[in-house]
Amino acid sequence: MSGPERIERHPVLGEVGGRGEPVRFSFDGRPLGGRAGEPVGVALLAAGIRALRRSRAGEPRGIHCAIGQCMECRVEIDGLGTRRACLTPLRDGMVVRTHRDPGSADG
Amino acid sequence: MDSATTVDVAVLGAGPAGLSAAAAAAEHGRSVAVFDEGEAPGGRLVGQLHRERDGRWKVGRDEAERLRDRALGAGATIVAGVSAWAVEPGWSVYLRGDGAAPRVCHARALVVATGAGELAAPLPGWTLPGAITPGAAQVLVNVHGVLPGRRALIAGTDALGLEAAQLLEVVGASVVGVHPVAGVDGAAEPPAAALRRLVGTVGAAAPSPLLRAGGRLARGRVVARAAVPLLPRRVAGVPLRLREAVTALRGDGRVEEAELAAVGADGRLGEARRTVAIDLACVGGGLRPLVELLAGSGCELVALPGLGGVVPLHGPDQQTTAPRAFVAGGVTGVEGAAVCAAQGTVAGLAAALAAGAPPAVRRELAPARARVARRRAEATVRFHPELEPARARMRTMWEARCASA
Ligand SMILES: Cc1cc2nc3c(=O)[nH]c(=O)nc-3n(C[C@H](O)[C@H](O)[C@H](O)COP(=O)(O)OP(=O)(O)OC[C@H]3O[C@@H](n4cnc5c(N)ncnc54)[C@H](O)[C@@H]3O)c2cc1C
Ligand code: FES
């Protein structure tokens, strides 16, 4: 089991996903690569990172609905604040961090 | 930024329903603005992929592009990346977004086409990273090009779960099974009842593989009534496991295994548990119309389970109980994209009339309504077996409302 990965060629659709420029960004200080314009959460998933925030009790949470409805994918983005990772387009140099609710167990 | 814009018709949601409504209204000379919180128009259609009876694939994103181009070609404005958070009779739509998009839109007529959302199933462990909805699997794979896991279990035996299973296998993941979710009462849906329900969700025209499978299920209809039904092991190429329910998902910081229990003919779970190693779980509890925006609108809401839950009371021209407010698509009841688009056209024509289009436009309503009925008859999948009776009930309720008003 190798976890999430990019689909290089979709058997039906051919090219899928962001065709944006390769960009660099960071998550909790870790340098990562992604494609400009794809959702931040997608770039993180492709890098094998699924836990995006901690619940109040300190449990990890990640992408659940992928379409902006469940709010489980919240991350902190420098200059933007708290954002849904499944919707927010990735930009070069973004500094992204795990979201913690104020007063959460490990916050 | 504080800015306002004024149009004849404001459309909330750029899925097949909203885009069709926008095109119809704009084609009749109305100024139209469509708002959607997604990054691109198309709604849930962009993630969909269906195989036709002849083996060809019907690609949702292509259809979404056609609908978008038609709306733009007619002169509608589409604003993506903004959420509508309230509507006020009159109409005013309040918006939130990052860019330079307006903060409020005033409109003579309103079309709400916010679609449907997925419900979670109460399964211990559903919040673990790696537990996503079947719809999320569609979007991640077909839109964003990321395979969310290599070894998946589908929890929830409905049309969407089967679609997700099939898709994951097509793109090279292995699906260990499509299983029912154990209820909090320690029981699951009895296998024979689950089979009957699945047969009931297969539309009359059934072309896709799920639906060919549905055909097979339908032939098993008689068998399904037997006390110990003969269940197909694989449906549309995916392993359907109605006799084994998921009782929990577990893992250290992410989904690593699922716990399963045998389901008896009466739905009761056996004592024994087995676990299966996975790195992805698609957990689905069905779909429900997204009616929240209508809360402050004055539109009356009614609960009809066959339509997916609480929906706006609406008439044959997609009108609501609030003046110059119309609804179309999933928000009126969960149905496939073709039906939603046809409803959108009706709503767009009706909204155009309400916003001052020439009365001659009225003549186009009847054929547009007939197209909704036709699309429904041709539908390949029905999200609830009681859809038609619920639509009939809505008609009765609307007529009763009109008679008393
Ligand atoms: C996850 C999921 C998967 C589905 N898969 C299938 C399938 O495989 N086959 C099938 O036939 N049907 C499927 N359906 C049914 C689906 O409802 C229809 O196919 C169709 O897409 C509905 O069209 P619509 O225009 O009514 O809504 P949608 O396509 O859902 O579009 C609604 C749009 O409104 C936007 N929106 C919602 N609220 C707001 C707001 N407050 N502010 C701004 N924008 C907002 C959304 O971003 C979305 O783009 C699925 C539904 C869901 C929810
Ligand atoms: S994953 Fe549900 S809002 Fe982002």
XYZ file of C-alpha atoms and ligand atoms in Angstrom:
569
model
C 0.000 0.000 0.000
C 1.669 3.159 -1.175
C -1.076 5.651 -0.283
C -2.326 8.520 -2.409
C -0.644 9.338 -5.697
C -1.147 11.435 -8.795
C -2.904 9.820 -11.730
C -0.510 10.418 -14.602
C -3.012 9.265 -17.211
C -6.667 8.743 -16.436
C -7.828 5.708 -18.481
C -10.987 7.521 -19.617
C -10.291 11.240 -19.296
C -6.625 11.267 -20.250
C -5.123 14.357 -18.680
C -6.766 15.248 -15.389
C -5.996 17.678 -12.632
C -4.106 20.917 -12.487
C -1.971 21.674 -15.482
C -0.503 24.688 -13.683
C 3.179 25.493 -13.321
C 5.113 23.503 -10.750
C 5.344 25.588 -7.559
C 6.949 25.272 -4.120
C 5.101 25.694 -0.847
C 5.447 24.530 2.720
C 3.300 22.692 5.223
C 4.237 23.028 8.891
C 7.689 24.048 7.725
C 8.175 21.078 5.404
C 9.060 22.104 1.838
C 6.768 20.560 -0.784
C 5.951 20.849 -4.465
C 2.601 21.173 -6.184
C 0.910 22.698 -9.221
C -0.241 26.291 -9.298
C -3.995 26.636 -9.076
C -4.797 23.176 -7.813
C -6.443 23.099 -4.389
C -3.927 23.230 -1.536
C -5.484 20.067 -0.097
C -4.954 18.206 -3.374
C -1.259 19.138 -3.470
C -0.943 17.934 0.136
C -2.782 14.681 -0.609
C -0.541 14.049 -3.613
C 2.415 14.533 -1.241
C 0.947 11.876 1.044
C -0.294 14.340 3.685
C -3.842 13.700 4.825
C -4.098 15.293 8.280
C -4.845 19.003 7.806
C -6.195 20.118 11.144
C -6.673 19.004 14.714
C -10.108 18.819 16.284
C -10.703 20.424 19.657
C -9.900 17.069 21.245
C -6.660 16.926 19.254
C -7.761 14.328 16.698
C -6.429 14.630 13.147
C -8.900 15.577 10.408
C -8.507 15.757 6.659
C -10.326 16.107 3.366
C -13.772 14.600 3.639
C -16.130 16.005 0.962
C -13.548 17.701 -1.317
C -16.143 20.277 -2.435
C -16.256 22.872 0.294
C -19.215 21.573 2.251
C -17.900 19.853 5.386
C -15.246 22.318 6.651
C -13.062 19.408 7.842
C -10.092 20.453 5.696
C -9.330 23.801 7.326
C -5.719 24.973 7.165
C -3.914 28.195 8.100
C -2.429 30.033 5.147
C -0.098 32.998 5.704
C -1.735 36.174 4.494
C -5.145 34.545 3.994
C -5.998 33.069 7.382
C -8.153 29.993 7.864
C -9.149 28.475 4.531
C -10.751 25.297 3.179
C -7.853 23.345 1.668
C -10.143 21.590 -0.827
C -11.127 24.886 -2.477
C -8.198 27.286 -2.015
C -5.932 27.449 -5.090
C -2.240 26.788 -4.453
C 0.164 29.673 -5.131
C 3.933 29.687 -5.289
C 5.565 30.216 -1.919
C 2.440 29.610 0.160
C 3.101 28.949 3.822
C 0.498 26.479 5.022
C 0.027 25.171 8.543
C -2.124 22.682 10.416
C -5.239 24.422 11.701
C -5.894 24.291 15.423
C -9.038 25.641 17.039
C -8.349 28.112 19.842
C -8.393 26.192 23.101
C -7.950 22.776 21.459
C -6.246 19.967 23.364
C -2.843 20.345 21.714
C -3.220 23.931 20.530
C -14.129 45.658 -0.581
C -17.712 46.845 -0.474
C -19.513 46.706 -3.771
C -22.954 46.017 -5.118
C -24.245 44.898 -8.473
C -27.748 44.870 -9.914
C -29.153 42.397 -12.445
C -32.538 41.165 -13.655
C -31.934 37.573 -12.560
C -29.489 36.298 -9.921
C -28.719 32.579 -10.045
C -27.165 30.834 -7.043
C -25.184 27.773 -8.050
C -23.479 27.059 -11.394
C -24.256 23.356 -11.654
C -26.306 21.974 -14.561
C -29.482 23.517 -13.101
C -28.060 26.996 -12.499
C -26.184 27.180 -15.812
C -29.293 26.118 -17.742
C -31.413 28.673 -15.876
C -28.876 31.402 -16.604
C -28.766 30.528 -20.291
C -32.560 30.496 -20.628
C -32.980 33.857 -18.868
C -30.106 35.495 -20.745
C -31.361 34.187 -24.083
C -34.509 36.203 -23.422
C -32.704 39.445 -22.966
C -32.374 39.478 -19.178
C -29.166 40.529 -17.467
C -28.029 37.511 -15.463
C -25.342 36.874 -12.834
C -24.523 33.370 -11.634
C -22.613 32.918 -8.372
C -20.837 29.733 -7.325
C -18.449 28.984 -4.504
C -16.510 26.458 -6.571
C -13.379 27.522 -8.439
C -15.008 26.695 -11.781
C -18.601 26.298 -12.957
C -20.208 22.892 -13.480
C -21.228 21.815 -9.989
C -21.206 18.093 -9.288
C -21.340 17.341 -12.996
C -17.598 17.938 -13.474
C -16.723 14.877 -11.372
C -19.136 12.504 -13.109
C -18.343 9.770 -15.548
C -20.848 7.260 -16.843
C -20.471 4.403 -19.235
C -23.288 4.174 -21.763
C -24.936 0.962 -22.824
C -22.798 0.920 -25.981
C -19.645 1.087 -23.865
C -18.902 4.758 -24.571
C -18.185 7.086 -21.679
C -20.304 10.112 -20.987
C -17.977 12.723 -19.550
C -19.554 15.167 -17.097
C -16.883 17.837 -17.488
C -17.537 18.030 -21.260
C -21.252 18.487 -20.645
C -20.445 21.102 -17.977
C -18.307 23.021 -20.482
C -21.141 22.972 -23.028
C -23.597 24.333 -20.449
C -21.112 27.012 -19.346
C -20.452 28.101 -22.931
C -24.154 28.320 -23.649
C -24.741 30.557 -20.611
C -21.746 32.762 -21.441
C -22.721 32.884 -25.108
C -26.165 34.161 -24.134
C -24.512 36.963 -22.179
C -24.751 35.716 -18.595
C -21.944 36.584 -16.169
C -20.527 33.694 -14.120
C -18.732 34.597 -10.905
C -16.859 31.641 -9.382
C -15.200 31.452 -5.991
C -17.894 33.319 -4.064
C -20.303 31.901 -1.502
C -23.814 33.251 -1.084
C -24.518 33.356 2.641
C -27.965 34.938 2.768
C -30.832 36.047 0.548
C -33.361 38.747 1.379
C -36.737 39.097 -0.343
C -36.696 41.766 -2.934
C -34.119 40.244 -3.903
C -30.726 40.842 -2.357
C -28.047 38.175 -2.304
C -25.180 38.534 0.165
C -21.847 37.166 -1.005
C -18.425 36.322 0.400
C -15.230 35.677 -1.538
C -11.528 36.487 -1.659
C -11.320 38.479 -4.874
C -12.905 41.653 -6.142
C -16.332 40.013 -6.463
C -19.366 42.022 -5.361
C -20.540 41.732 -1.765
C -24.218 42.091 -2.566
C -26.266 41.474 -5.679
C -29.720 43.005 -6.151
C -32.027 41.211 -8.553
C -35.661 41.333 -9.654
C -35.864 37.541 -9.780
C -33.916 34.842 -7.984
C -33.080 31.268 -8.988
C -31.699 29.046 -6.238
C -29.839 26.050 -7.696
C -27.518 25.048 -4.872
C -27.757 21.318 -5.579
C -27.378 18.501 -3.097
C -24.809 17.512 -0.510
C -23.665 14.226 0.926
C -24.690 12.945 4.309
C -22.290 11.179 6.632
C -23.091 7.765 8.050
C -22.679 7.332 11.817
C -19.705 5.017 11.609
C -17.054 5.084 14.360
C -13.847 6.346 12.797
C -15.510 8.268 9.933
C -13.548 11.386 10.912
C -10.126 9.768 10.383
C -8.082 11.237 7.553
C -8.528 8.827 4.652
C -12.253 8.491 5.293
C -13.902 10.515 2.536
C -17.281 10.585 0.836
C -17.955 8.730 -2.433
C -18.477 12.126 -4.085
C -15.040 13.226 -2.871
C -13.523 10.188 -4.586
C -15.179 11.286 -7.869
C -13.827 14.814 -7.524
C -10.308 13.855 -6.444
C -9.914 11.314 -9.243
C -11.816 12.916 -12.140
C -11.215 16.591 -11.463
C -7.962 16.835 -9.537
C -6.192 13.743 -10.835
C -5.206 12.290 -7.487
C -5.904 8.725 -6.450
C -6.834 9.084 -2.763
C -5.809 5.513 -1.861
C -4.771 2.143 -3.306
C -6.973 -0.205 -1.311
C -10.466 1.063 -0.682
C -13.550 -0.005 1.180
C -16.912 1.542 0.319
C -19.252 1.955 3.313
C -22.819 2.557 2.183
C -24.655 0.560 -0.461
C -26.250 3.119 -2.728
C -25.898 4.378 -6.288
C -23.122 6.792 -5.387
C -21.138 4.168 -3.473
C -21.305 1.803 -6.441
C -20.240 4.623 -8.783
C -17.237 5.396 -6.567
C -16.261 1.714 -6.367
C -16.401 1.346 -10.098
C -14.402 4.507 -10.698
C -11.670 3.533 -8.239
C -11.270 0.184 -9.968
C -11.160 1.812 -13.389
C -8.244 4.004 -12.291
C -6.347 1.124 -10.754
C -7.200 1.029 -7.064
C -8.469 -2.194 -5.578
C -11.864 -2.183 -3.888
C -12.118 -4.716 -1.076
C -15.900 -4.396 -0.961
C -19.018 -2.256 -0.973
C -20.526 -2.852 2.449
C -23.559 -1.674 4.406
C -22.882 0.464 7.478
C -23.858 -1.050 10.823
C -26.398 1.101 12.648
C -25.938 2.380 16.180
C -28.531 -0.197 17.242
C -26.168 -3.036 16.361
C -28.059 -4.022 13.215
C -27.738 -3.347 9.502
C -30.237 -3.254 6.667
C -31.399 -6.848 6.019
C -29.682 -8.040 2.818
C -32.930 -8.809 0.990
C -34.299 -5.337 1.767
C -31.043 -3.748 0.624
C -31.255 -5.637 -2.640
C -34.867 -4.542 -3.191
C -33.895 -0.943 -2.471
C -31.011 -1.100 -4.941
C -33.299 -2.515 -7.616
C -35.691 0.379 -6.896
C -32.958 2.932 -7.532
C -32.255 1.735 -11.033
C -33.944 4.041 -13.515
C -36.060 2.789 -16.381
C -33.442 3.477 -19.039
C -30.430 2.046 -17.191
C -27.495 2.186 -19.602
C -24.394 2.505 -17.399
C -22.577 -0.496 -15.958
C -24.120 0.143 -12.593
C -27.342 -0.009 -14.397
C -26.640 -3.044 -16.427
C -25.876 -4.476 -13.040
C -29.177 -3.060 -11.966
C -30.789 -5.024 -14.732
C -29.193 -8.106 -13.313
C -30.419 -7.143 -9.876
C -33.881 -6.640 -11.307
C -33.864 -10.133 -12.768
C -33.039 -11.254 -9.251
C -36.152 -9.483 -8.017
C -38.064 -12.690 -7.395
C -35.075 -14.186 -5.665
C -34.810 -11.070 -3.526
C -38.200 -11.778 -2.021
C -37.082 -15.176 -0.779
C -36.107 -15.428 2.891
C -32.495 -16.159 2.015
C -31.982 -14.251 -1.230
C -29.422 -15.239 -3.766
C -27.142 -12.223 -3.743
C -24.856 -11.361 -6.618
C -21.192 -11.377 -5.509
C -20.137 -8.721 -7.937
C -22.286 -5.959 -9.359
C -20.997 -3.928 -12.291
C -17.625 -5.466 -11.626
C -17.457 -4.363 -8.005
C -17.780 -6.617 -4.990
C -21.134 -5.894 -3.355
C -21.164 -7.377 0.140
C -24.665 -6.995 1.534
C -24.066 -9.750 4.093
C -21.168 -8.066 5.851
C -21.485 -4.669 7.537
C -18.752 -2.202 8.490
C -18.810 -1.613 12.236
C -15.817 0.733 12.566
C -12.846 2.320 10.848
C -9.570 2.401 12.726
C -6.016 3.598 12.359
C -3.231 5.618 13.902
C -3.885 9.122 12.589
C -5.405 7.784 9.345
C -7.619 4.966 8.103
C -5.697 1.687 8.255
C -8.358 -0.953 8.733
C -12.076 -1.585 8.718
C -13.898 -3.866 11.127
C -16.621 -6.063 9.657
C -19.440 -8.206 11.062
C -21.755 -10.704 9.387
C -25.330 -9.522 8.774
C -28.104 -12.053 9.378
C -31.240 -12.284 7.257
C -33.035 -10.134 9.863
C -30.264 -7.533 9.808
C -28.845 -8.513 13.164
C -25.050 -8.596 13.405
C -23.135 -11.727 14.339
C -20.740 -11.718 17.311
C -17.553 -12.330 15.346
C -15.527 -9.478 13.857
C -12.927 -9.542 11.141
C -10.671 -6.724 10.031
C -9.466 -5.830 6.584
C -6.456 -3.621 5.806
C -7.287 -0.528 3.735
C -5.873 2.948 3.151
C -9.104 4.577 1.969
C -12.723 4.416 3.050
C -15.568 6.045 1.131
C -18.351 6.558 3.625
C -21.716 7.621 2.248
C -25.015 8.234 3.987
C -26.935 9.415 0.933
C -27.657 12.832 -0.549
C -29.782 15.710 0.694
C -30.927 18.947 -0.948
C -28.944 22.033 0.135
C -31.803 24.284 1.253
C -30.025 26.384 3.903
C -29.930 29.553 1.781
C -33.710 29.508 1.548
C -34.050 29.804 5.320
C -34.524 33.582 5.366
C -36.255 33.827 2.016
C -39.828 33.218 2.992
C -40.011 30.121 0.744
C -42.002 27.419 2.477
C -40.133 24.139 2.971
C -41.626 20.652 3.160
C -40.154 17.266 4.083
C -40.470 14.538 1.445
C -38.099 11.579 1.984
C -38.444 10.466 -1.658
C -36.842 13.740 -2.734
C -33.982 13.385 -0.259
C -35.383 15.317 2.699
C -36.461 18.926 3.194
C -37.159 20.769 -0.079
C -38.810 24.056 -1.059
C -42.524 23.784 -1.828
C -42.591 24.508 -5.553
C -44.858 24.475 -8.577
C -44.587 23.202 -12.162
C -42.761 26.347 -13.318
C -40.224 25.856 -10.511
C -41.813 28.773 -8.654
C -41.743 28.883 -4.841
C -44.129 30.429 -2.331
C -41.962 33.599 -2.307
C -42.568 36.145 -5.077
C -40.135 36.005 -8.031
C -38.085 33.210 -6.427
C -37.499 29.975 -8.333
C -35.688 26.721 -7.594
C -34.176 24.053 -9.844
C -32.047 20.935 -9.669
C -30.879 19.004 -6.641
C -32.207 21.598 -4.204
C -35.741 20.556 -5.248
C -35.025 16.832 -4.836
C -32.026 14.642 -5.607
C -31.989 13.574 -9.261
C -29.483 13.089 -12.061
C -27.835 15.958 -13.916
C -29.998 15.776 -17.075
C -33.216 16.242 -15.080
C -31.583 19.081 -13.112
C -30.557 20.875 -16.307
C -34.073 20.545 -17.761
C -35.565 21.987 -14.558
C -33.048 24.821 -14.798
C -34.362 25.809 -18.218
C -37.921 26.002 -16.851
C -36.770 28.080 -13.868
C -34.757 30.390 -16.133
C -37.732 31.016 -18.428
C -40.050 31.616 -15.471
C -37.519 33.943 -13.822
C -37.084 35.852 -17.088
C -40.858 36.378 -17.239
C -40.912 37.504 -13.613
C -38.117 39.950 -14.420
C -39.934 41.584 -17.308
C -39.314 39.386 -20.360
C -42.007 39.694 -23.077
C -45.136 37.614 -22.308
C -44.560 35.588 -25.499
C -41.794 33.750 -23.590
C -44.580 32.034 -21.679
C -45.164 29.825 -24.726
C -41.793 28.184 -24.184
C -42.670 26.981 -20.713
C -44.845 24.022 -21.680
C -42.244 22.375 -23.957
C -39.550 23.004 -21.311
C -41.704 21.340 -18.671
C -42.308 18.410 -21.010
C -38.533 18.039 -21.357
C -38.211 17.639 -17.563
C -40.721 14.776 -17.662
C -38.891 13.189 -20.591
C -35.500 13.419 -18.897
C -36.966 11.870 -15.776
C -38.397 8.961 -17.759
C -35.009 8.432 -19.424
C -33.053 8.651 -16.157
C -30.563 5.895 -15.616
C -30.426 6.209 -11.882
C -32.930 7.127 -9.240
C -31.458 8.226 -5.926
C -34.558 7.168 -4.007
C -36.982 4.389 -4.953
C -39.912 6.626 -3.923
C -38.973 9.522 -6.223
C -42.052 9.485 -8.478
C -44.621 9.253 -5.653
C -42.808 12.114 -3.897
C -42.902 14.285 -7.046
C -46.628 13.500 -7.346
C -47.123 14.460 -3.708
C -45.347 17.767 -4.333
C -47.763 18.519 -7.186
C -50.732 17.823 -4.894
C -49.301 19.989 -2.120
C -48.665 22.841 -4.552
C -52.205 22.668 -5.947
C -53.645 22.615 -2.432
C -51.525 25.671 -1.553
C -52.717 27.535 -4.649
C -56.365 26.627 -4.003
C -56.172 27.963 -0.440
C -54.224 31.103 -1.325
C -21.342 14.321 -4.401
C -22.386 14.092 -5.435
C -22.179 13.166 -6.445
C -23.131 12.956 -7.427
N -22.886 12.038 -8.388
C -23.821 11.798 -9.316
C -23.605 10.826 -10.332
O -22.556 10.180 -10.372
N -24.580 10.645 -11.273
C -25.741 11.380 -11.238
O -26.583 11.210 -12.112
N -25.968 12.293 -10.294
C -25.055 12.513 -9.325
N -25.309 13.425 -8.336
C -26.586 14.125 -8.327
C -26.390 15.588 -8.695
O -27.125 16.264 -7.730
C -26.750 15.925 -10.128
O -26.058 15.100 -11.004
C -26.465 17.376 -10.553
O -25.093 17.692 -10.564
C -27.199 18.364 -9.741
O -27.200 19.582 -10.437
P -27.495 20.945 -9.711
O -27.201 21.991 -10.702
O -28.828 20.904 -9.099
O -26.479 21.006 -8.492
P -24.857 20.863 -8.406
O -24.307 20.194 -9.597
O -24.637 20.288 -7.084
O -24.415 22.389 -8.422
C -24.731 23.262 -7.364
C -23.697 24.347 -7.319
O -24.088 25.307 -6.350
C -22.958 25.763 -5.675
N -23.379 26.262 -4.371
C -24.061 25.602 -3.403
N -24.282 26.408 -2.359
C -23.743 27.613 -2.673
C -23.654 28.858 -1.992
N -24.184 29.032 -0.786
N -23.014 29.884 -2.608
C -22.473 29.733 -3.842
N -22.534 28.570 -4.530
C -23.162 27.532 -3.946
C -22.043 24.575 -5.597
O -20.695 24.986 -5.488
C -22.326 23.853 -6.906
O -21.387 24.180 -7.896
C -24.342 13.671 -7.366
C -24.563 14.593 -6.342
C -23.604 14.813 -5.393
C -23.866 15.799 -4.287
S -13.097 18.664 2.408
Fe -15.062 19.266 2.979
S -14.859 21.427 3.002
Fe -12.974 20.797 2.275
